mmCIF file of C-alpha atoms in Angstrom:
data_model
loop_
_atom_site.group_PDB
_atom_site.id
_atom_site.type_symbol
_atom_site.label_atom_id
_atom_site.label_comp_id
_atom_site.label_asym_id
_atom_site.label_seq_id
_atom_site.Cartn_x
_atom_site.Cartn_y
_atom_site.Cartn_z
ATOM 1 C CA MET A 1 16.416 -15.736 -13.790
ATOM 2 C CA SER A 2 13.693 -17.824 -15.564
ATOM 3 C CA GLY A 3 10.917 -16.465 -17.839
ATOM 4 C CA ASP A 4 7.252 -17.505 -17.859
ATOM 5 C CA ALA A 5 4.974 -17.057 -20.733
ATOM 6 C CA CYS A 6 4.564 -13.586 -22.015
ATOM 7 C CA GLY A 7 1.256 -11.911 -22.465
ATOM 8 C CA THR A 8 -1.353 -9.433 -21.476
ATOM 9 C CA ASP A 9 -3.396 -9.697 -18.116
ATOM 10 C CA ALA A 10 -6.996 -9.759 -18.416
ATOM 11 C CA SER A 11 -7.721 -10.340 -14.881
ATOM 12 C CA ALA A 12 -9.014 -7.600 -12.384
ATOM 13 C CA PRO A 13 -6.930 -6.693 -9.326
ATOM 14 C CA PRO A 14 -7.805 -8.896 -6.283
ATOM 15 C CA VAL A 15 -10.311 -7.838 -3.678
ATOM 16 C CA LEU A 16 -9.133 -9.276 -0.434
ATOM 17 C CA PRO A 17 -10.719 -9.266 3.073
ATOM 18 C CA LEU A 18 -8.983 -7.036 5.622
ATOM 19 C CA GLU A 19 -8.244 -9.987 7.937
ATOM 20 C CA SER A 20 -6.117 -11.531 5.228
ATOM 21 C CA ALA A 21 -3.614 -8.624 5.162
ATOM 22 C CA PRO A 22 -0.258 -9.415 6.940
ATOM 23 C CA ALA A 23 0.130 -8.002 10.618
ATOM 24 C CA GLY A 24 2.116 -5.087 9.698
ATOM 25 C CA LEU A 25 -0.070 -3.963 6.923
ATOM 26 C CA ARG A 26 -3.272 -4.536 9.096
ATOM 27 C CA ALA A 27 -1.760 -2.147 11.797
ATOM 28 C CA ARG A 28 -1.232 0.704 9.071
ATOM 29 C CA LEU A 29 -4.782 0.049 7.785
ATOM 30 C CA GLU A 30 -6.248 0.364 11.288
ATOM 31 C CA SER A 31 -4.244 3.686 11.823
ATOM 32 C CA LEU A 32 -5.663 4.786 8.503
ATOM 33 C CA ARG A 33 -9.088 3.926 9.413
ATOM 34 C CA LEU A 34 -8.993 5.801 12.683
ATOM 35 C CA LYS A 35 -7.509 8.920 11.013
ATOM 36 C CA TYR A 36 -10.171 8.596 8.152
ATOM 37 C CA ALA A 37 -12.919 8.442 10.604
ATOM 38 C CA ALA A 38 -11.695 11.664 12.441
ATOM 39 C CA ALA A 39 -11.411 13.529 9.208
ATOM 40 C CA PHE A 40 -14.923 12.435 7.844
ATOM 41 C CA GLY A 41 -17.075 12.523 10.990
ATOM 42 C CA GLY A 42 -16.770 8.929 12.117
ATOM 43 C CA GLU A 43 -17.264 7.414 8.636
ATOM 44 C CA VAL A 44 -15.803 4.110 7.976
ATOM 45 C CA PRO A 45 -13.918 3.791 4.656
ATOM 46 C CA ALA A 46 -15.735 1.805 1.920
ATOM 47 C CA VAL A 47 -12.391 0.524 0.440
ATOM 48 C CA TYR A 48 -8.775 0.543 1.047
ATOM 49 C CA VAL A 49 -6.545 0.322 -1.963
ATOM 50 C CA ARG A 50 -2.855 -0.365 -2.031
ATOM 51 C CA VAL A 51 -0.357 0.265 -4.775
ATOM 52 C CA PRO A 52 3.454 -0.617 -4.531
ATOM 53 C CA GLY A 53 6.354 1.590 -5.330
ATOM 54 C CA ARG A 54 8.941 0.275 -7.928
ATOM 55 C CA VAL A 55 12.567 0.161 -8.808
ATOM 56 C CA ASN A 56 13.852 -0.158 -12.306
ATOM 57 C CA LEU A 57 16.567 -2.838 -12.807
ATOM 58 C CA ILE A 58 17.273 -2.017 -16.494
ATOM 59 C CA GLY A 59 15.769 0.203 -19.130
ATOM 60 C CA GLU A 60 16.013 3.859 -17.899
ATOM 61 C CA HIS A 61 14.068 6.549 -19.960
ATOM 62 C CA VAL A 62 13.144 4.006 -22.723
ATOM 63 C CA ASP A 63 9.374 3.289 -22.002
ATOM 64 C CA TYR A 64 8.200 6.388 -23.663
ATOM 65 C CA CYS A 65 10.153 5.651 -26.607
ATOM 66 C CA GLY A 66 8.314 2.279 -27.164
ATOM 67 C CA TYR A 67 11.194 0.160 -25.862
ATOM 68 C CA SER A 68 10.885 -2.576 -23.100
ATOM 69 C CA VAL A 69 11.810 -2.231 -19.482
ATOM 70 C CA CYS A 70 12.716 -4.575 -16.610
ATOM 71 C CA PRO A 71 11.168 -3.148 -13.088
ATOM 72 C CA MET A 72 10.159 -4.921 -10.098
ATOM 73 C CA ALA A 73 7.580 -3.810 -7.393
ATOM 74 C CA ILE A 74 8.958 -2.963 -3.957
ATOM 75 C CA GLN A 75 7.553 -3.600 -0.395
ATOM 76 C CA GLN A 76 7.085 0.174 0.191
ATOM 77 C CA ASP A 77 3.656 1.307 -1.038
ATOM 78 C CA LEU A 78 0.828 3.874 -1.114
ATOM 79 C CA LEU A 79 -2.349 3.216 0.693
ATOM 80 C CA VAL A 80 -5.684 4.977 0.204
ATOM 81 C CA ALA A 81 -8.869 4.771 2.422
ATOM 82 C CA ALA A 82 -11.768 6.199 0.435
ATOM 83 C CA SER A 83 -15.768 6.289 0.270
ATOM 84 C CA PRO A 84 -18.097 7.567 -2.412
ATOM 85 C CA VAL A 85 -18.885 11.277 -1.843
ATOM 86 C CA ASP A 86 -22.593 11.599 -0.785
ATOM 87 C CA THR A 87 -23.063 15.343 -0.485
ATOM 88 C CA GLY A 88 -23.389 16.654 -3.995
ATOM 89 C CA ASP A 89 -19.978 16.882 -5.773
ATOM 90 C CA PHE A 90 -17.943 18.057 -2.786
ATOM 91 C CA LEU A 91 -14.526 16.207 -2.877
ATOM 92 C CA ARG A 92 -12.097 16.283 0.145
ATOM 93 C CA LEU A 93 -8.602 14.842 0.177
ATOM 94 C CA VAL A 94 -6.769 14.433 3.470
ATOM 95 C CA ASN A 95 -3.157 13.222 3.753
ATOM 96 C CA LEU A 96 -2.308 11.265 6.930
ATOM 97 C CA ASP A 97 0.725 13.220 7.299
ATOM 98 C CA SER A 98 -1.229 16.540 7.306
ATOM 99 C CA GLU A 99 1.508 18.626 8.748
ATOM 100 C CA THR A 100 3.610 18.170 5.664
ATOM 101 C CA TYR A 101 0.951 17.541 3.103
ATOM 102 C CA PRO A 102 -2.126 19.736 3.979
ATOM 103 C CA GLY A 103 -5.454 18.563 2.862
ATOM 104 C CA HIS A 104 -7.591 20.047 0.028
ATOM 105 C CA ASP A 105 -11.240 20.609 -0.588
ATOM 106 C CA PHE A 106 -12.918 20.710 -4.061
ATOM 107 C CA PRO A 107 -16.404 22.040 -4.395
ATOM 108 C CA ASP A 108 -17.411 20.357 -7.488
ATOM 109 C CA ARG A 109 -16.193 17.822 -9.977
ATOM 110 C CA ASN A 110 -14.945 20.654 -12.244
ATOM 111 C CA PHE A 111 -11.550 20.707 -10.309
ATOM 112 C CA VAL A 112 -8.454 22.242 -11.844
ATOM 113 C CA ILE A 113 -5.420 20.222 -11.786
ATOM 114 C CA ASP A 114 -2.537 22.744 -10.604
ATOM 115 C CA LEU A 115 0.427 21.654 -8.945
ATOM 116 C CA LYS A 116 1.245 25.030 -7.525
ATOM 117 C CA LEU A 117 -2.052 25.395 -6.081
ATOM 118 C CA ASN A 118 -2.891 21.943 -4.816
ATOM 119 C CA GLY A 119 0.316 20.220 -4.361
ATOM 120 C CA TRP A 120 0.195 16.550 -3.763
ATOM 121 C CA SER A 121 -3.594 16.388 -4.257
ATOM 122 C CA SER A 122 -3.058 17.045 -7.917
ATOM 123 C CA TYR A 123 -1.631 13.714 -8.555
ATOM 124 C CA PHE A 124 -4.690 12.277 -6.852
ATOM 125 C CA LEU A 125 -6.903 14.271 -9.076
ATOM 126 C CA CYS A 126 -5.239 13.095 -12.179
ATOM 127 C CA GLY A 127 -6.356 9.591 -11.254
ATOM 128 C CA VAL A 128 -9.977 10.738 -10.473
ATOM 129 C CA LYS A 129 -10.173 12.780 -13.681
ATOM 130 C CA GLY A 130 -8.842 9.811 -15.794
ATOM 131 C CA ALA A 131 -11.435 7.399 -14.383
ATOM 132 C CA LEU A 132 -14.331 10.012 -14.545
ATOM 133 C CA GLU A 133 -13.681 10.405 -18.429
ATOM 134 C CA ARG A 134 -14.411 6.756 -18.690
ATOM 135 C CA MET A 135 -17.810 7.192 -17.164
ATOM 136 C CA SER A 136 -21.129 8.721 -17.921
ATOM 137 C CA THR A 137 -22.669 11.364 -15.636
ATOM 138 C CA GLY A 138 -24.003 10.342 -12.221
ATOM 139 C CA CYS A 139 -20.692 8.613 -11.064
ATOM 140 C CA SER A 140 -19.250 9.040 -7.591
ATOM 141 C CA LEU A 141 -16.215 10.897 -6.569
ATOM 142 C CA PRO A 142 -14.070 9.415 -3.803
ATOM 143 C CA ASN A 143 -13.271 11.126 -0.370
ATOM 144 C CA GLY A 144 -9.776 9.985 0.144
ATOM 145 C CA ARG A 145 -7.149 9.723 2.815
ATOM 146 C CA PRO A 146 -3.774 8.453 1.282
ATOM 147 C CA ASN A 147 -0.697 7.360 3.260
ATOM 148 C CA GLY A 148 2.485 5.907 2.014
ATOM 149 C CA ASN A 149 5.800 4.818 2.873
ATOM 150 C CA VAL A 150 7.586 5.269 -0.668
ATOM 151 C CA PRO A 151 9.870 8.132 -0.202
ATOM 152 C CA PRO A 152 8.718 11.078 -2.174
ATOM 153 C CA GLY A 153 10.764 12.444 -5.110
ATOM 154 C CA SER A 154 13.196 9.496 -4.765
ATOM 155 C CA GLY A 155 12.662 7.812 -8.048
ATOM 156 C CA LEU A 156 10.817 5.088 -6.661
ATOM 157 C CA SER A 157 7.575 5.977 -8.268
ATOM 158 C CA SER A 158 5.587 7.570 -5.259
ATOM 159 C CA SER A 159 3.793 9.975 -7.671
ATOM 160 C CA SER A 160 2.657 7.340 -10.080
ATOM 161 C CA ALA A 161 1.471 5.057 -7.125
ATOM 162 C CA LEU A 162 -0.816 7.890 -5.911
ATOM 163 C CA VAL A 163 -2.214 8.623 -9.456
ATOM 164 C CA SER A 164 -2.706 4.697 -10.009
ATOM 165 C CA ALA A 165 -4.361 4.385 -6.450
ATOM 166 C CA ALA A 166 -6.820 7.339 -7.136
ATOM 167 C CA PHE A 167 -7.629 5.838 -10.609
ATOM 168 C CA LEU A 168 -8.245 2.369 -9.103
ATOM 169 C CA THR A 169 -10.153 3.817 -6.171
ATOM 170 C CA THR A 170 -12.631 5.740 -8.386
ATOM 171 C CA ALA A 171 -12.799 2.905 -10.871
ATOM 172 C CA TYR A 172 -13.732 0.632 -7.793
ATOM 173 C CA LEU A 173 -16.454 2.801 -6.244
ATOM 174 C CA ASN A 174 -18.108 3.069 -9.554
ATOM 175 C CA LYS A 175 -17.981 -0.592 -10.397
ATOM 176 C CA MET A 176 -15.922 0.000 -13.552
ATOM 177 C CA GLN A 177 -14.950 -3.390 -14.920
ATOM 178 C CA LEU A 178 -11.270 -2.976 -16.100
ATOM 179 C CA SER A 179 -8.314 -5.540 -16.268
ATOM 180 C CA LYS A 180 -4.958 -4.888 -14.770
ATOM 181 C CA SER A 181 -3.492 -4.022 -18.326
ATOM 182 C CA GLU A 182 -6.353 -1.701 -18.911
ATOM 183 C CA LEU A 183 -5.920 0.059 -15.529
ATOM 184 C CA ALA A 184 -2.132 0.408 -16.120
ATOM 185 C CA ALA A 185 -2.566 2.113 -19.545
ATOM 186 C CA LEU A 186 -5.379 4.265 -18.258
ATOM 187 C CA SER A 187 -3.553 5.404 -15.119
ATOM 188 C CA ALA A 188 -0.444 6.159 -17.345
ATOM 189 C CA ARG A 189 -2.478 8.422 -19.555
ATOM 190 C CA SER A 190 -4.038 10.093 -16.514
ATOM 191 C CA GLU A 191 -0.830 10.981 -15.126
ATOM 192 C CA GLN A 192 0.001 13.249 -18.131
ATOM 193 C CA TYR A 193 -2.744 15.641 -16.598
ATOM 194 C CA ILE A 194 -0.016 16.790 -14.157
ATOM 195 C CA GLY A 195 2.019 18.018 -17.370
ATOM 196 C CA THR A 196 4.722 15.208 -17.726
ATOM 197 C CA VAL A 197 4.778 13.119 -20.775
ATOM 198 C CA GLY A 198 5.882 9.734 -19.320
ATOM 199 C CA GLY A 199 5.832 6.111 -20.499
ATOM 200 C CA GLY A 200 3.875 3.373 -19.007
ATOM 201 C CA MET A 201 6.342 1.563 -16.853
ATOM 202 C CA ASP A 202 5.524 2.791 -13.273
ATOM 203 C CA GLN A 203 1.901 1.978 -13.678
ATOM 204 C CA ALA A 204 2.416 -1.221 -15.533
ATOM 205 C CA ILE A 205 4.485 -2.912 -12.598
ATOM 206 C CA ALA A 206 2.175 -1.329 -10.071
ATOM 207 C CA PHE A 207 -0.882 -3.356 -11.519
ATOM 208 C CA LEU A 208 0.982 -6.310 -12.942
ATOM 209 C CA ALA A 209 3.726 -7.222 -10.340
ATOM 210 C CA THR A 210 4.266 -10.820 -9.202
ATOM 211 C CA LYS A 211 5.776 -11.620 -5.892
ATOM 212 C CA GLY A 212 9.350 -12.866 -6.211
ATOM 213 C CA CYS A 213 9.637 -11.722 -9.906
ATOM 214 C CA ALA A 214 10.923 -8.792 -11.828
ATOM 215 C CA LYS A 215 8.866 -7.957 -14.996
ATOM 216 C CA HIS A 216 10.118 -7.760 -18.590
ATOM 217 C CA ILE A 217 7.399 -5.445 -19.959
ATOM 218 C CA GLU A 218 6.593 -4.285 -23.477
ATOM 219 C CA PHE A 219 4.221 -1.642 -24.675
ATOM 220 C CA GLU A 220 1.620 -1.117 -27.517
ATOM 221 C CA PRO A 221 0.014 -3.210 -26.273
ATOM 222 C CA ILE A 222 1.343 -3.911 -22.709
ATOM 223 C CA ARG A 223 2.849 -7.294 -22.618
ATOM 224 C CA THR A 224 4.632 -8.770 -19.737
ATOM 225 C CA GLU A 225 6.880 -11.680 -18.956
ATOM 226 C CA ASP A 226 7.822 -12.913 -15.245
ATOM 227 C CA LEU A 227 11.579 -13.154 -14.565
ATOM 228 C CA SER A 228 11.907 -15.245 -11.311
ATOM 229 C CA LEU A 229 14.488 -13.944 -8.969
ATOM 230 C CA PRO A 230 16.843 -16.286 -6.820
ATOM 231 C CA ASP A 231 15.433 -17.051 -3.430
ATOM 232 C CA ASP A 232 18.662 -15.592 -1.825
ATOM 233 C CA ALA A 233 18.790 -12.366 -3.930
ATOM 234 C CA VAL A 234 18.965 -9.111 -1.978
ATOM 235 C CA PHE A 235 18.540 -5.816 -3.648
ATOM 236 C CA VAL A 236 19.582 -2.911 -1.606
ATOM 237 C CA ILE A 237 17.844 0.582 -2.592
ATOM 238 C CA ALA A 238 19.923 3.562 -1.259
ATOM 239 C CA HIS A 239 18.188 6.860 -1.009
ATOM 240 C CA SER A 240 20.556 9.978 -1.032
ATOM 241 C CA ARG A 241 17.550 12.150 0.687
ATOM 242 C CA VAL A 242 17.951 14.517 -2.383
ATOM 243 C CA THR A 243 14.503 14.718 -3.983
ATOM 244 C CA LYS A 244 13.483 15.727 -7.489
ATOM 245 C CA ASN A 245 9.832 16.633 -8.469
ATOM 246 C CA LYS A 246 9.903 16.021 -12.240
ATOM 247 C CA ALA A 247 6.661 17.860 -12.763
ATOM 248 C CA ALA A 248 7.994 21.213 -11.099
ATOM 249 C CA THR A 249 10.305 22.025 -14.215
ATOM 250 C CA ALA A 250 10.426 21.282 -18.098
ATOM 251 C CA ASP A 251 13.507 19.088 -17.530
ATOM 252 C CA PHE A 252 11.782 15.703 -17.651
ATOM 253 C CA ASN A 253 9.829 16.526 -20.909
ATOM 254 C CA THR A 254 12.968 17.836 -22.406
ATOM 255 C CA ARG A 255 14.458 14.511 -21.732
ATOM 256 C CA VAL A 256 11.581 12.746 -23.259
ATOM 257 C CA VAL A 257 12.039 14.695 -26.498
ATOM 258 C CA GLU A 258 15.737 14.014 -26.512
ATOM 259 C CA CYS A 259 15.302 10.392 -26.134
ATOM 260 C CA ARG A 260 12.545 10.067 -28.699
ATOM 261 C CA LEU A 261 14.544 12.012 -31.240
ATOM 262 C CA ALA A 262 17.581 9.586 -30.307
ATOM 263 C CA ALA A 263 15.337 6.486 -30.847
ATOM 264 C CA GLN A 264 14.395 7.880 -34.255
ATOM 265 C CA VAL A 265 17.988 8.345 -35.268
ATOM 266 C CA ARG A 266 18.645 4.730 -34.051
ATOM 267 C CA LYS A 267 15.853 3.306 -36.081
ATOM 268 C CA PHE A 268 17.041 5.097 -39.265
ATOM 269 C CA SER A 269 20.554 4.013 -38.587
ATOM 270 C CA VAL A 270 19.704 0.345 -38.133
ATOM 271 C CA GLN A 271 17.356 0.358 -41.163
ATOM 272 C CA ASN A 272 20.281 1.641 -43.338
ATOM 273 C CA CYS A 273 22.953 -0.767 -41.980
ATOM 274 C CA CYS A 274 22.075 -3.955 -43.912
ATOM 275 C CA VAL A 275 24.634 -6.141 -45.561
ATOM 276 C CA GLY A 276 24.547 -5.972 -49.399
ATOM 277 C CA ILE A 277 26.302 -7.330 -52.299
ATOM 278 C CA TYR A 278 26.532 -4.919 -55.411
ATOM 279 C CA GLU A 279 27.768 -5.797 -58.900
#
């Protein structure tokens, strides 16, 4: 691996024409367009947003303690087709896999984020809520139709990808000027509305990934360094088909507390292990 210069990313996510998308992605976007039109009275989406999943190479359960991590983005992703709501504050979310993930309607912007009531939509609402809190009144809500091929509950950041995609969609439709680093930090904060107190690794690699590279990511503030991977490197990601919804129980937050306590103990121990000569 080789490392490139470390720093923050002040650039905004790229806005690309549909025709520039690879053939496989274009086919998925076309399918999403047709399904969106069917759900929203023939309307054409105003924007498509793509956010990748991720796998972490080293640094598990340390980002929320302030320690650095080394993840990389994967090809599997989360897509959202969306348009600004033009009928009052009515918000509709429809999943492409509607049999497994039923859609939800929200009559106004004072929606309640409740995983038991709204299921997958709650993650999308986290991103919308986080973006709305950055804006004044009169901002637009997005009608959205997500679709992804990141296996849910597999540890590949499908939920964070959905939150990040919702935040980015809402920000774009309301012409918010935010850098990739800002989007990563704000999306991480928004995901806490679901009830989990995570770090910022998932969102940072989602917005700051570089093709062919893993990322060394530091926090407070977010700083990244590209780690170039060998051209012939192959990473095999195996999924046992056992899923884990970290927001469904207190287990994840318990681990956060345990790790933060351990980090404080380690900090105290290191500070008191210096070499000294006494007379």
